[in-house]
Short mmCIF file of N, CA and C in Angstrom, two decimals:
data_model
loop_
_atom_site.label_atom_id
_atom_site.label_comp_id
_atom_site.label_asym_id
_atom_site.label_seq_id
_atom_site.Cartn_x
_atom_site.Cartn_y
_atom_site.Cartn_z
N MET A 1 27.31 40.46 -4.88
CA MET A 1 26.82 39.42 -3.93
C MET A 1 26.95 40.23 -2.17
N GLY A 2 28.31 40.55 -2.28
CA GLY A 2 29.24 41.41 -1.12
C GLY A 2 27.78 42.24 -0.42
N PHE A 3 27.32 42.84 -1.23
CA PHE A 3 26.40 44.07 -0.81
C PHE A 3 25.39 43.16 0.23
N TRP A 4 24.96 42.09 -0.54
CA TRP A 4 23.80 41.26 0.13
C TRP A 4 24.12 40.88 1.36
N THR A 5 25.55 40.24 1.51
CA THR A 5 26.11 39.92 2.55
C THR A 5 26.32 40.70 3.81
N LYS A 6 26.63 41.78 3.71
CA LYS A 6 26.86 42.74 4.40
C LYS A 6 25.53 43.46 5.40
N CYS A 7 24.78 43.39 3.98
CA CYS A 7 23.39 43.98 4.76
C CYS A 7 22.89 42.90 5.42
N GLY A 8 23.21 41.49 5.42
CA GLY A 8 22.40 40.67 6.48
C GLY A 8 21.15 40.21 5.53
N LEU A 9 21.26 40.35 4.45
CA LEU A 9 19.73 39.74 3.56
C LEU A 9 19.92 38.46 3.12
N ILE A 10 20.59 37.93 3.07
CA ILE A 10 20.82 36.14 3.10
C ILE A 10 20.24 35.37 3.43
N PRO A 11 20.50 35.53 4.80
CA PRO A 11 19.47 34.42 5.84
C PRO A 11 17.99 34.90 5.77
N ILE A 12 17.38 36.00 5.67
CA ILE A 12 15.97 36.77 5.18
C ILE A 12 15.57 35.71 3.77
N LEU A 13 16.42 35.86 2.93
CA LEU A 13 16.06 35.49 1.68
C LEU A 13 15.60 33.70 1.82
N LEU A 14 16.53 32.90 2.53
CA LEU A 14 16.44 31.51 2.57
C LEU A 14 14.79 31.37 3.43
N LEU A 15 14.41 32.19 3.88
CA LEU A 15 13.44 31.79 4.97
C LEU A 15 11.91 31.67 4.06
N TYR A 16 11.89 32.44 2.88
CA TYR A 16 10.87 32.54 2.23
C TYR A 16 11.18 31.75 0.81
N ASP A 17 9.91 31.32 0.43
CA ASP A 17 9.66 30.54 -1.07
C ASP A 17 9.52 31.52 -1.77
N ALA A 18 9.44 31.37 -2.76
CA ALA A 18 9.21 32.40 -4.23
C ALA A 18 8.42 31.98 -4.63
N HIS A 19 7.19 31.10 -4.16
CA HIS A 19 6.01 30.98 -4.82
C HIS A 19 5.10 31.48 -3.80
N ALA A 20 5.17 31.49 -2.40
CA ALA A 20 4.34 31.62 -1.44
C ALA A 20 4.83 32.56 -0.12
N ASN A 21 4.33 33.30 0.42
CA ASN A 21 4.77 33.57 1.94
C ASN A 21 5.31 32.86 2.83
N CYS A 22 5.98 31.56 2.62
CA CYS A 22 5.97 30.86 3.56
C CYS A 22 7.54 31.07 4.52
N ILE A 23 7.39 30.90 5.48
CA ILE A 23 8.19 31.04 6.70
C ILE A 23 8.84 29.39 7.12
N ILE A 24 10.28 29.46 7.96
CA ILE A 24 10.73 28.64 8.61
C ILE A 24 10.91 28.87 9.72
N THR A 25 10.27 28.02 10.47
CA THR A 25 10.25 28.21 12.07
C THR A 25 10.70 27.31 12.78
N LYS A 26 11.36 27.40 14.07
CA LYS A 26 11.62 26.41 14.79
C LYS A 26 11.05 25.91 15.90
N SER A 27 10.90 24.38 15.98
CA SER A 27 10.29 23.27 16.71
C SER A 27 10.60 22.31 17.18
N SER A 28 10.30 22.29 18.59
CA SER A 28 10.72 21.35 19.40
C SER A 28 9.48 20.07 19.53
N ASP A 29 10.00 19.17 19.76
CA ASP A 29 9.01 18.01 20.22
C ASP A 29 8.51 17.24 18.90
N ILE A 30 8.66 17.02 17.67
CA ILE A 30 8.13 16.89 17.05
C ILE A 30 8.34 15.16 16.26
N CYS A 31 8.11 14.66 17.24
CA CYS A 31 8.27 12.86 17.45
C CYS A 31 9.96 12.92 18.16
N ASP A 32 10.03 13.60 18.94
CA ASP A 32 11.13 13.53 19.45
C ASP A 32 12.38 14.23 19.37
N SER A 33 11.88 15.23 18.12
CA SER A 33 13.04 15.66 17.38
C SER A 33 12.59 17.27 17.30
N THR A 34 13.83 18.17 17.15
CA THR A 34 13.83 19.68 16.95
C THR A 34 14.27 19.92 15.67
N GLY A 35 13.70 20.80 15.27
CA GLY A 35 14.66 21.24 13.87
C GLY A 35 13.32 22.41 13.27
N ASP A 36 13.49 22.15 11.83
CA ASP A 36 12.86 23.53 11.15
C ASP A 36 11.70 22.95 10.55
N VAL A 37 10.51 23.85 10.82
CA VAL A 37 9.08 23.58 10.24
C VAL A 37 9.09 24.34 8.86
N TYR A 38 8.40 24.19 7.83
CA TYR A 38 8.14 25.24 6.68
C TYR A 38 6.88 25.11 6.69
N ASN A 39 6.41 26.54 6.75
CA ASN A 39 5.04 26.46 7.39
C ASN A 39 4.51 27.78 6.13
N CYS A 40 3.57 26.97 5.71
CA CYS A 40 3.01 27.45 4.55
C CYS A 40 1.77 27.50 4.83
N GLN A 41 0.95 27.86 6.00
CA GLN A 41 -0.59 27.82 5.99
C GLN A 41 -1.07 28.90 5.42
N HIS A 42 -2.25 28.83 4.77
CA HIS A 42 -2.96 30.17 4.58
C HIS A 42 -2.66 30.70 2.98
N GLN A 43 -2.10 29.90 2.33
CA GLN A 43 -1.29 30.91 1.06
C GLN A 43 -1.84 30.80 -0.05
N GLN A 44 -3.32 29.73 -0.17
CA GLN A 44 -4.01 29.53 -1.24
C GLN A 44 -3.08 28.81 -2.16
N LEU A 45 -2.25 28.02 -1.74
CA LEU A 45 -1.58 27.00 -2.31
C LEU A 45 -2.26 25.98 -3.44
N LYS A 46 -1.86 25.52 -4.37
CA LYS A 46 -3.08 24.70 -5.48
C LYS A 46 -1.53 23.46 -5.61
N SER A 47 -0.61 23.76 -5.10
CA SER A 47 0.50 22.38 -5.19
C SER A 47 1.34 22.28 -4.14
N VAL A 48 2.14 21.48 -3.66
CA VAL A 48 3.29 21.87 -3.00
C VAL A 48 4.00 22.47 -3.31
N PRO A 49 4.63 23.41 -2.23
CA PRO A 49 5.97 24.15 -3.07
C PRO A 49 7.45 23.15 -3.30
N ARG A 50 8.22 23.44 -4.20
CA ARG A 50 8.96 22.86 -4.65
C ARG A 50 10.38 23.43 -4.38
N ASN A 51 11.58 22.84 -4.36
CA ASN A 51 12.93 23.39 -3.79
C ASN A 51 12.75 23.88 -2.24
N ILE A 52 12.41 23.20 -1.67
CA ILE A 52 11.90 23.32 -0.19
C ILE A 52 13.42 22.71 0.44
N THR A 53 13.94 23.18 1.26
CA THR A 53 15.28 22.71 1.94
C THR A 53 15.06 21.58 2.50
N SER A 54 15.95 20.49 2.36
CA SER A 54 16.03 18.93 2.23
C SER A 54 16.12 18.48 4.19
N ASN A 55 16.33 19.99 4.78
CA ASN A 55 16.70 19.49 5.82
C ASN A 55 15.62 19.69 6.97
N ILE A 56 14.29 19.93 6.63
CA ILE A 56 13.33 20.48 7.90
C ILE A 56 12.81 19.16 8.17
N ILE A 57 12.00 19.17 9.41
CA ILE A 57 11.43 18.05 10.00
C ILE A 57 9.77 18.09 10.02
N ALA A 58 9.06 19.04 9.46
CA ALA A 58 7.77 19.10 9.49
C ALA A 58 7.95 20.46 8.24
N ILE A 59 6.40 20.18 7.76
CA ILE A 59 6.01 21.03 6.64
C ILE A 59 4.46 21.08 6.83
N ASP A 60 4.21 22.07 7.18
CA ASP A 60 2.89 22.60 7.45
C ASP A 60 2.14 23.20 6.04
N LEU A 61 1.01 22.63 5.59
CA LEU A 61 -0.15 23.08 4.44
C LEU A 61 -1.09 23.09 4.43
N SER A 62 -1.59 23.52 6.00
CA SER A 62 -2.82 23.25 5.98
C SER A 62 -3.49 24.49 5.67
N ASP A 63 -5.07 24.58 5.47
CA ASP A 63 -5.50 25.95 5.23
C ASP A 63 -5.21 26.40 4.11
N ASN A 64 -5.14 25.44 2.68
CA ASN A 64 -4.76 25.94 1.49
C ASN A 64 -5.82 25.13 0.26
N ASP A 65 -5.36 25.23 -0.90
CA ASP A 65 -6.29 24.77 -1.80
C ASP A 65 -5.58 23.51 -2.68
N LEU A 66 -5.18 22.74 -1.80
CA LEU A 66 -4.76 21.18 -2.38
C LEU A 66 -5.88 20.72 -2.57
N VAL A 67 -5.71 20.05 -4.18
CA VAL A 67 -6.43 19.04 -4.52
C VAL A 67 -6.11 17.58 -4.71
N LYS A 68 -4.76 17.42 -5.04
CA LYS A 68 -4.20 15.80 -5.32
C LYS A 68 -2.86 16.32 -4.65
N LEU A 69 -2.31 15.08 -4.26
CA LEU A 69 -0.81 14.87 -4.03
C LEU A 69 -0.39 14.05 -4.99
N GLN A 70 0.77 14.44 -5.76
CA GLN A 70 1.36 13.89 -6.80
C GLN A 70 2.34 12.91 -5.86
N ASP A 71 3.08 11.78 -6.77
CA ASP A 71 4.22 11.19 -6.59
C ASP A 71 5.52 12.25 -6.41
N ASP A 72 5.59 13.08 -6.22
CA ASP A 72 6.78 13.89 -6.36
C ASP A 72 6.77 15.00 -5.76
N ASP A 73 5.77 14.93 -4.78
CA ASP A 73 5.24 16.29 -3.87
C ASP A 73 6.06 16.60 -2.93
N PHE A 74 6.98 15.15 -2.16
CA PHE A 74 7.70 15.56 -1.18
C PHE A 74 8.85 15.08 -1.80
N LYS A 75 9.68 15.01 -2.81
CA LYS A 75 10.40 14.25 -3.39
C LYS A 75 11.70 15.36 -2.65
N GLY A 76 12.79 14.33 -1.95
CA GLY A 76 14.16 14.83 -1.99
C GLY A 76 13.70 15.43 -0.25
N MET A 77 12.73 15.34 0.61
CA MET A 77 12.38 15.65 1.83
C MET A 77 12.65 14.50 2.89
N HIS A 78 13.66 13.98 2.73
CA HIS A 78 13.85 12.68 3.69
C HIS A 78 13.97 12.90 5.11
N THR A 79 13.97 13.70 5.85
CA THR A 79 13.95 14.14 7.14
C THR A 79 12.60 14.52 7.74
N LEU A 80 11.72 14.73 6.89
CA LEU A 80 10.18 15.09 7.28
C LEU A 80 9.77 13.98 8.25
N LYS A 81 9.46 14.41 9.28
CA LYS A 81 8.88 13.63 10.63
C LYS A 81 7.28 13.80 10.41
N ALA A 82 6.92 15.04 10.17
CA ALA A 82 5.69 15.58 9.85
C ALA A 82 4.83 16.36 8.91
N ILE A 83 3.61 16.23 8.42
CA ILE A 83 3.02 16.50 7.30
C ILE A 83 1.61 16.90 7.57
N TYR A 84 1.11 18.34 7.91
CA TYR A 84 0.05 18.69 7.80
C TYR A 84 -0.56 19.43 6.56
N LEU A 85 -1.46 18.99 6.29
CA LEU A 85 -2.58 18.83 5.26
C LEU A 85 -3.70 19.26 5.63
N ASN A 86 -4.08 19.51 6.73
CA ASN A 86 -5.49 19.84 6.99
C ASN A 86 -6.37 20.57 6.19
N ARG A 87 -7.56 20.69 6.23
CA ARG A 87 -8.13 21.88 5.87
C ARG A 87 -7.84 22.20 4.43
N ASN A 88 -8.11 21.37 3.29
CA ASN A 88 -7.43 21.82 2.18
C ASN A 88 -8.87 20.98 1.45
N ARG A 89 -8.73 20.52 0.21
CA ARG A 89 -9.48 20.12 -0.80
C ARG A 89 -9.28 18.97 -1.19
N ILE A 90 -8.36 18.15 -0.46
CA ILE A 90 -7.49 16.86 -1.26
C ILE A 90 -8.22 15.71 -1.69
N ASN A 91 -8.86 15.27 -2.66
CA ASN A 91 -9.51 14.46 -3.06
C ASN A 91 -8.66 12.90 -4.01
N HIS A 92 -7.61 13.18 -3.88
CA HIS A 92 -7.00 12.14 -4.49
C HIS A 92 -5.44 12.26 -4.17
N ILE A 93 -4.94 11.19 -3.58
CA ILE A 93 -3.40 10.72 -3.02
C ILE A 93 -2.64 9.74 -3.90
N LYS A 94 -1.97 10.06 -4.72
CA LYS A 94 -1.10 8.87 -5.56
C LYS A 94 -0.23 8.04 -4.52
N LYS A 95 -0.19 6.72 -5.04
CA LYS A 95 0.48 5.87 -4.40
C LYS A 95 1.64 6.09 -3.96
N ASN A 96 2.98 6.59 -4.87
CA ASN A 96 4.16 7.19 -4.23
C ASN A 96 4.32 8.34 -3.24
N VAL A 97 3.63 9.25 -2.99
CA VAL A 97 4.01 10.13 -2.50
C VAL A 97 4.45 10.38 -1.18
N PHE A 98 4.13 9.28 -0.08
CA PHE A 98 4.80 9.15 0.94
C PHE A 98 5.88 8.16 0.99
N HIS A 99 6.17 7.33 -0.14
CA HIS A 99 7.23 6.26 0.02
C HIS A 99 8.45 6.41 0.41
N HIS A 100 9.01 7.27 -0.03
CA HIS A 100 10.51 7.63 0.37
C HIS A 100 10.69 8.67 1.58
N LEU A 101 9.53 8.70 2.34
CA LEU A 101 9.72 9.52 3.79
C LEU A 101 9.86 8.60 5.17
N LEU A 102 10.89 7.79 4.78
CA LEU A 102 10.78 6.66 6.06
C LEU A 102 10.92 7.18 7.53
N ASN A 103 11.01 8.26 7.87
CA ASN A 103 11.04 8.85 9.28
C ASN A 103 9.85 9.32 9.56
N LEU A 104 8.82 9.20 8.86
CA LEU A 104 7.45 10.35 8.61
C LEU A 104 6.42 9.53 9.93
N CYS A 105 6.41 10.12 10.91
CA CYS A 105 5.55 9.92 12.12
C CYS A 105 4.27 10.50 12.43
N ILE A 106 3.94 11.86 11.99
CA ILE A 106 2.59 12.18 11.52
C ILE A 106 2.23 12.58 10.43
N LEU A 107 0.75 12.71 10.44
CA LEU A 107 0.45 12.74 8.58
C LEU A 107 -1.31 13.13 9.05
N ASP A 108 -1.29 14.60 8.93
CA ASP A 108 -2.79 14.80 9.29
C ASP A 108 -3.74 15.31 7.85
N LEU A 109 -4.52 14.41 7.40
CA LEU A 109 -5.23 14.63 6.46
C LEU A 109 -6.67 14.92 6.82
N SER A 110 -6.95 15.36 7.76
CA SER A 110 -8.21 16.02 8.12
C SER A 110 -8.56 16.90 7.79
N SER A 111 -10.04 16.94 7.81
CA SER A 111 -10.79 18.24 7.00
C SER A 111 -10.75 18.29 5.60
N ASN A 112 -10.76 17.52 4.81
CA ASN A 112 -10.42 17.34 3.32
C ASN A 112 -11.89 16.70 2.61
N GLN A 113 -11.87 16.06 1.37
CA GLN A 113 -12.61 15.55 0.56
C GLN A 113 -12.24 14.15 0.41
N LEU A 114 -11.43 13.40 0.99
CA LEU A 114 -11.00 11.78 1.15
C LEU A 114 -12.09 11.34 0.92
N ARG A 115 -12.27 10.27 0.13
CA ARG A 115 -13.35 9.21 0.09
C ARG A 115 -12.68 7.60 0.38
N LYS A 116 -13.19 6.82 0.47
CA LYS A 116 -12.65 5.37 0.45
C LYS A 116 -11.32 5.21 -0.59
N GLY A 117 -11.76 5.30 -1.93
CA GLY A 117 -11.08 5.27 -3.28
C GLY A 117 -10.13 6.52 -3.62
N SER A 118 -10.07 7.14 -2.64
CA SER A 118 -9.37 8.56 -2.99
C SER A 118 -8.12 8.05 -2.62
N ILE A 119 -7.67 7.51 -2.03
CA ILE A 119 -6.09 7.00 -1.39
C ILE A 119 -5.47 5.54 -2.18
N GLU A 120 -4.72 5.79 -3.09
CA GLU A 120 -4.79 4.50 -4.11
C GLU A 120 -4.02 3.18 -3.17
N LYS A 121 -4.17 2.10 -3.71
CA LYS A 121 -3.68 1.29 -3.14
C LYS A 121 -2.19 1.21 -3.03
N GLY A 122 -1.85 1.28 -1.72
CA GLY A 122 -0.23 0.87 -1.65
C GLY A 122 0.28 2.06 -1.11
N THR A 123 -0.35 3.13 -0.86
CA THR A 123 -0.43 4.77 -0.31
C THR A 123 0.48 4.78 0.80
N PHE A 124 -0.12 3.80 1.94
CA PHE A 124 0.78 3.48 3.31
C PHE A 124 1.49 2.61 3.63
N GLN A 125 1.90 1.65 2.11
CA GLN A 125 2.84 0.82 2.28
C GLN A 125 4.84 0.85 2.86
N ASP A 126 5.00 0.31 3.63
CA ASP A 126 6.08 0.59 3.89
C ASP A 126 6.24 2.03 4.84
N MET A 127 5.10 2.14 5.49
CA MET A 127 5.17 3.36 6.51
C MET A 127 5.40 3.10 8.07
N ASN A 128 6.60 2.55 8.13
CA ASN A 128 6.37 1.71 9.20
C ASN A 128 6.76 2.69 10.44
N SER A 129 7.11 4.22 10.47
CA SER A 129 7.31 4.90 11.77
C SER A 129 6.07 5.69 11.99
N LEU A 130 4.68 5.85 11.01
CA LEU A 130 3.88 6.26 11.01
C LEU A 130 3.11 6.45 12.51
N GLN A 131 3.19 7.13 13.13
CA GLN A 131 2.73 6.74 14.71
C GLN A 131 1.06 7.60 14.56
N ASP A 132 1.16 8.49 14.22
CA ASP A 132 -0.28 9.73 14.51
C ASP A 132 -1.16 9.79 12.87
N LEU A 133 -2.33 9.26 12.81
CA LEU A 133 -2.71 9.42 11.42
C LEU A 133 -3.97 10.02 11.70
N ARG A 134 -4.47 11.43 11.33
CA ARG A 134 -5.54 12.25 11.37
C ARG A 134 -6.25 12.44 9.86
N ILE A 135 -7.32 11.36 10.13
CA ILE A 135 -8.54 11.43 8.53
C ILE A 135 -9.74 11.99 9.21
N ASN A 136 -10.08 12.54 10.25
CA ASN A 136 -11.14 12.90 10.77
C ASN A 136 -11.83 14.57 9.48
N ASP A 137 -13.12 14.04 9.61
CA ASP A 137 -13.98 15.42 8.95
C ASP A 137 -13.54 15.29 7.31
N ASN A 138 -13.51 14.00 6.75
CA ASN A 138 -13.62 13.64 5.46
C ASN A 138 -14.57 12.55 5.00
N PRO A 139 -15.52 12.95 3.92
CA PRO A 139 -16.87 12.38 3.66
C PRO A 139 -16.37 10.82 3.28
N PHE A 140 -15.90 10.25 4.42
CA PHE A 140 -15.86 8.69 3.85
C PHE A 140 -17.18 7.85 3.62
N LEU A 141 -18.39 8.46 4.61
CA LEU A 141 -19.54 7.94 4.56
C LEU A 141 -19.72 6.39 4.25
N GLY A 142 -20.91 6.23 3.38
CA GLY A 142 -21.03 4.52 2.93
C GLY A 142 -20.30 4.24 2.51
N GLY A 143 -19.15 4.64 1.61
CA GLY A 143 -18.05 3.71 1.40
C GLY A 143 -17.14 3.03 2.35
N GLY A 144 -17.31 3.65 3.31
CA GLY A 144 -15.84 2.96 4.11
C GLY A 144 -15.11 3.76 4.34
N PHE A 145 -14.32 3.35 5.33
CA PHE A 145 -12.94 3.60 5.41
C PHE A 145 -11.77 3.31 4.81
N PRO A 146 -10.83 3.78 4.85
CA PRO A 146 -9.57 3.29 3.73
C PRO A 146 -8.77 2.23 4.08
N ASP A 147 -9.45 1.31 4.94
CA ASP A 147 -9.30 0.40 5.94
C ASP A 147 -7.96 -0.73 5.21
N ASP A 148 -8.00 -0.74 3.99
CA ASP A 148 -6.71 -1.53 3.22
C ASP A 148 -5.62 -0.68 3.70
N GLU A 149 -5.43 0.62 3.54
CA GLU A 149 -4.35 1.56 3.96
C GLU A 149 -4.06 1.38 5.15
N ILE A 150 -4.92 1.52 6.05
CA ILE A 150 -5.13 2.17 7.46
C ILE A 150 -3.90 0.52 7.73
N GLY A 151 -4.67 -0.35 7.53
CA GLY A 151 -4.31 -1.64 8.36
C GLY A 151 -2.58 -1.61 7.90
N ARG A 152 -2.17 -1.32 7.01
CA ARG A 152 -0.65 -1.18 6.98
C ARG A 152 -0.16 -0.78 7.85
N LEU A 153 -0.61 0.43 8.30
CA LEU A 153 0.52 0.99 9.66
C LEU A 153 0.35 0.47 10.52
N SER A 154 1.17 -0.79 11.05
CA SER A 154 1.34 -1.74 12.46
C SER A 154 1.93 -0.45 13.42
N SER A 155 2.59 0.42 13.21
CA SER A 155 3.13 1.07 14.15
C SER A 155 2.25 2.47 14.75
N LEU A 156 1.12 2.53 14.05
CA LEU A 156 0.19 3.52 14.38
C LEU A 156 -0.08 3.56 16.04
N ARG A 157 -0.36 4.51 16.37
CA ARG A 157 -0.63 4.51 17.73
C ARG A 157 -1.64 5.36 18.20
N ASN A 158 -2.00 6.82 17.16
CA ASN A 158 -3.12 7.33 17.43
C ASN A 158 -3.77 7.63 16.11
N LEU A 159 -5.07 7.17 16.35
CA LEU A 159 -5.81 7.20 15.02
C LEU A 159 -6.96 8.40 15.40
N SER A 160 -7.24 9.09 14.39
CA SER A 160 -8.36 10.40 14.30
C SER A 160 -9.23 10.13 13.41
N MET A 161 -10.33 9.72 13.61
CA MET A 161 -11.45 9.43 12.70
C MET A 161 -13.03 10.01 12.95
N SER A 162 -13.75 10.29 11.63
CA SER A 162 -15.41 10.33 11.89
C SER A 162 -16.33 9.34 11.85
N ALA A 163 -17.35 9.22 12.52
CA ALA A 163 -18.57 8.53 12.54
C ALA A 163 -19.12 9.48 11.39
N THR A 164 -19.64 8.89 10.41
CA THR A 164 -20.48 9.77 9.74
C THR A 164 -22.05 8.82 9.43
N THR A 165 -22.11 7.73 10.07
CA THR A 165 -23.50 6.78 10.03
C THR A 165 -23.61 6.08 11.47
N ALA A 166 -24.86 5.93 11.29
CA ALA A 166 -25.47 5.41 13.33
C ALA A 166 -24.54 4.11 13.43
N THR A 167 -23.96 3.66 12.84
CA THR A 167 -23.04 2.35 13.02
C THR A 167 -21.90 2.65 12.63
N LEU A 168 -20.68 1.97 13.50
CA LEU A 168 -19.46 2.20 13.19
C LEU A 168 -18.59 0.55 13.13
N HIS A 169 -18.09 0.35 12.43
CA HIS A 169 -17.74 -1.01 12.05
C HIS A 169 -16.23 -1.23 11.99
N PHE A 170 -15.53 -1.93 12.60
CA PHE A 170 -14.03 -1.89 12.16
C PHE A 170 -13.81 -3.10 11.47
N SER A 171 -12.98 -3.42 10.05
CA SER A 171 -13.17 -4.67 9.78
C SER A 171 -11.42 -5.14 10.35
N PRO A 172 -11.57 -6.56 9.98
CA PRO A 172 -10.88 -7.64 10.03
C PRO A 172 -9.43 -6.64 9.90
N LYS A 173 -9.24 -5.54 8.56
CA LYS A 173 -8.01 -5.35 8.19
C LYS A 173 -7.72 -4.33 9.03
N PHE A 174 -8.36 -4.19 10.21
CA PHE A 174 -7.61 -2.79 11.11
C PHE A 174 -6.90 -3.79 12.47
N GLN A 175 -6.73 -5.28 12.51
CA GLN A 175 -6.49 -5.94 13.36
C GLN A 175 -5.05 -5.74 13.53
N PRO A 176 -4.41 -5.79 12.62
CA PRO A 176 -2.66 -5.30 12.63
C PRO A 176 -2.26 -4.16 13.55
N LEU A 177 -3.31 -3.15 13.70
CA LEU A 177 -2.93 -2.30 14.62
C LEU A 177 -2.63 -2.60 15.93
N LYS A 178 -2.00 -3.10 16.32
CA LYS A 178 -1.83 -3.67 17.97
C LYS A 178 -0.80 -2.21 18.74
N GLN A 179 -0.33 -1.45 18.26
CA GLN A 179 0.41 -0.56 18.77
C GLN A 179 -0.66 0.46 19.03
N LEU A 180 -1.98 0.54 18.65
CA LEU A 180 -2.56 1.70 18.79
C LEU A 180 -3.34 1.77 20.18
N LYS A 181 -3.28 3.06 20.52
CA LYS A 181 -3.21 3.45 22.13
C LYS A 181 -4.49 4.28 22.24
N LYS A 182 -4.75 5.42 21.26
CA LYS A 182 -5.64 6.30 21.29
C LYS A 182 -6.39 6.04 20.03
N LEU A 183 -7.71 6.30 20.13
CA LEU A 183 -8.67 6.06 19.00
C LEU A 183 -9.79 7.00 19.25
N GLU A 184 -9.73 8.32 18.54
CA GLU A 184 -10.53 9.65 18.69
C GLU A 184 -11.29 9.38 17.61
N ILE A 185 -12.88 9.38 17.95
CA ILE A 185 -14.02 9.42 16.96
C ILE A 185 -14.45 10.82 17.14
N ASP A 186 -14.46 11.31 16.36
CA ASP A 186 -15.28 12.71 15.88
C ASP A 186 -16.74 12.52 15.34
N SER A 187 -17.91 12.91 16.04
CA SER A 187 -19.23 12.79 15.27
C SER A 187 -20.22 13.55 15.38
N TYR A 188 -20.84 13.72 14.29
CA TYR A 188 -22.15 14.61 13.97
C TYR A 188 -23.21 13.88 13.97
N VAL A 189 -23.02 12.55 14.51
CA VAL A 189 -24.51 11.84 14.66
C VAL A 189 -24.40 11.03 15.84
N HIS A 190 -25.51 10.68 16.29
CA HIS A 190 -25.26 9.37 17.27
C HIS A 190 -24.78 8.21 16.78
N PHE A 191 -23.96 7.56 17.09
CA PHE A 191 -23.26 6.15 16.68
C PHE A 191 -22.82 5.29 17.69
N ARG A 192 -22.82 4.01 16.95
CA ARG A 192 -22.81 3.12 18.23
C ARG A 192 -21.90 2.04 17.49
N LEU A 193 -20.98 1.32 18.20
CA LEU A 193 -19.83 0.81 17.37
C LEU A 193 -20.58 -0.92 17.64
N THR A 194 -20.02 -1.40 16.59
CA THR A 194 -20.50 -2.75 16.46
C THR A 194 -19.58 -3.62 16.39
N ASN A 195 -18.58 -3.70 16.92
CA ASN A 195 -17.47 -4.77 17.31
C ASN A 195 -16.46 -3.85 17.91
#
C-alpha cells in the first residue's frame, strides 16, 4: 500500500469505476449545490453501476444501453440532486427506484422508450424536491402521458415533453402542478392545445 500512496495512484483509482470508464468531475450550480458528478456517458452500460461513492450530487448515465430501472439502482446515493438518463432504451421504471432520493431536483428521462404504463404507479410519490422533469422524445403516443405520476410532483417548476399527436390535452391530474413555470413541448407534428 505504501508504494501506491507514494506514487499518488490512490486518488486516481477512486475516480474510476471497476466496470466502466466512469469519472468523477466537479460541478457547480446543480440545484444551488456544488459537488461531485459521476459521469458515465457513452459506456454501453446495461445497468446502473454499483458501489458509487455516496457523496455525489449528480450521476450522468446518458447515451448508454439501460433498459430497466430497478428498485435498488440508486441505493445509498442519498445526496443525489440530479440524474441524467437521457438517450438510453429505458422502457420500464420500478416503483421504488427514486423513493430514498429526497433531495433529487432534476430527472432527465428524455429520449428513451417510455410509454404511459412504463412508469409503475407510485414511482414519483413523495418526490417533493423534484423541480425539473424531462420526458420529451419518448413514444407515449395514443396511450397518453403518465399523468398520474406527473401530477404527484407538486414542486415541479420545469416540464419538458413531446407532442406526438395533432391534439394535446392535459388531464385534471396536472392541476396540482401549481409551481410549474416552464412547459417545453417538442413536436414533430403540428398540434394544438385543447385546454
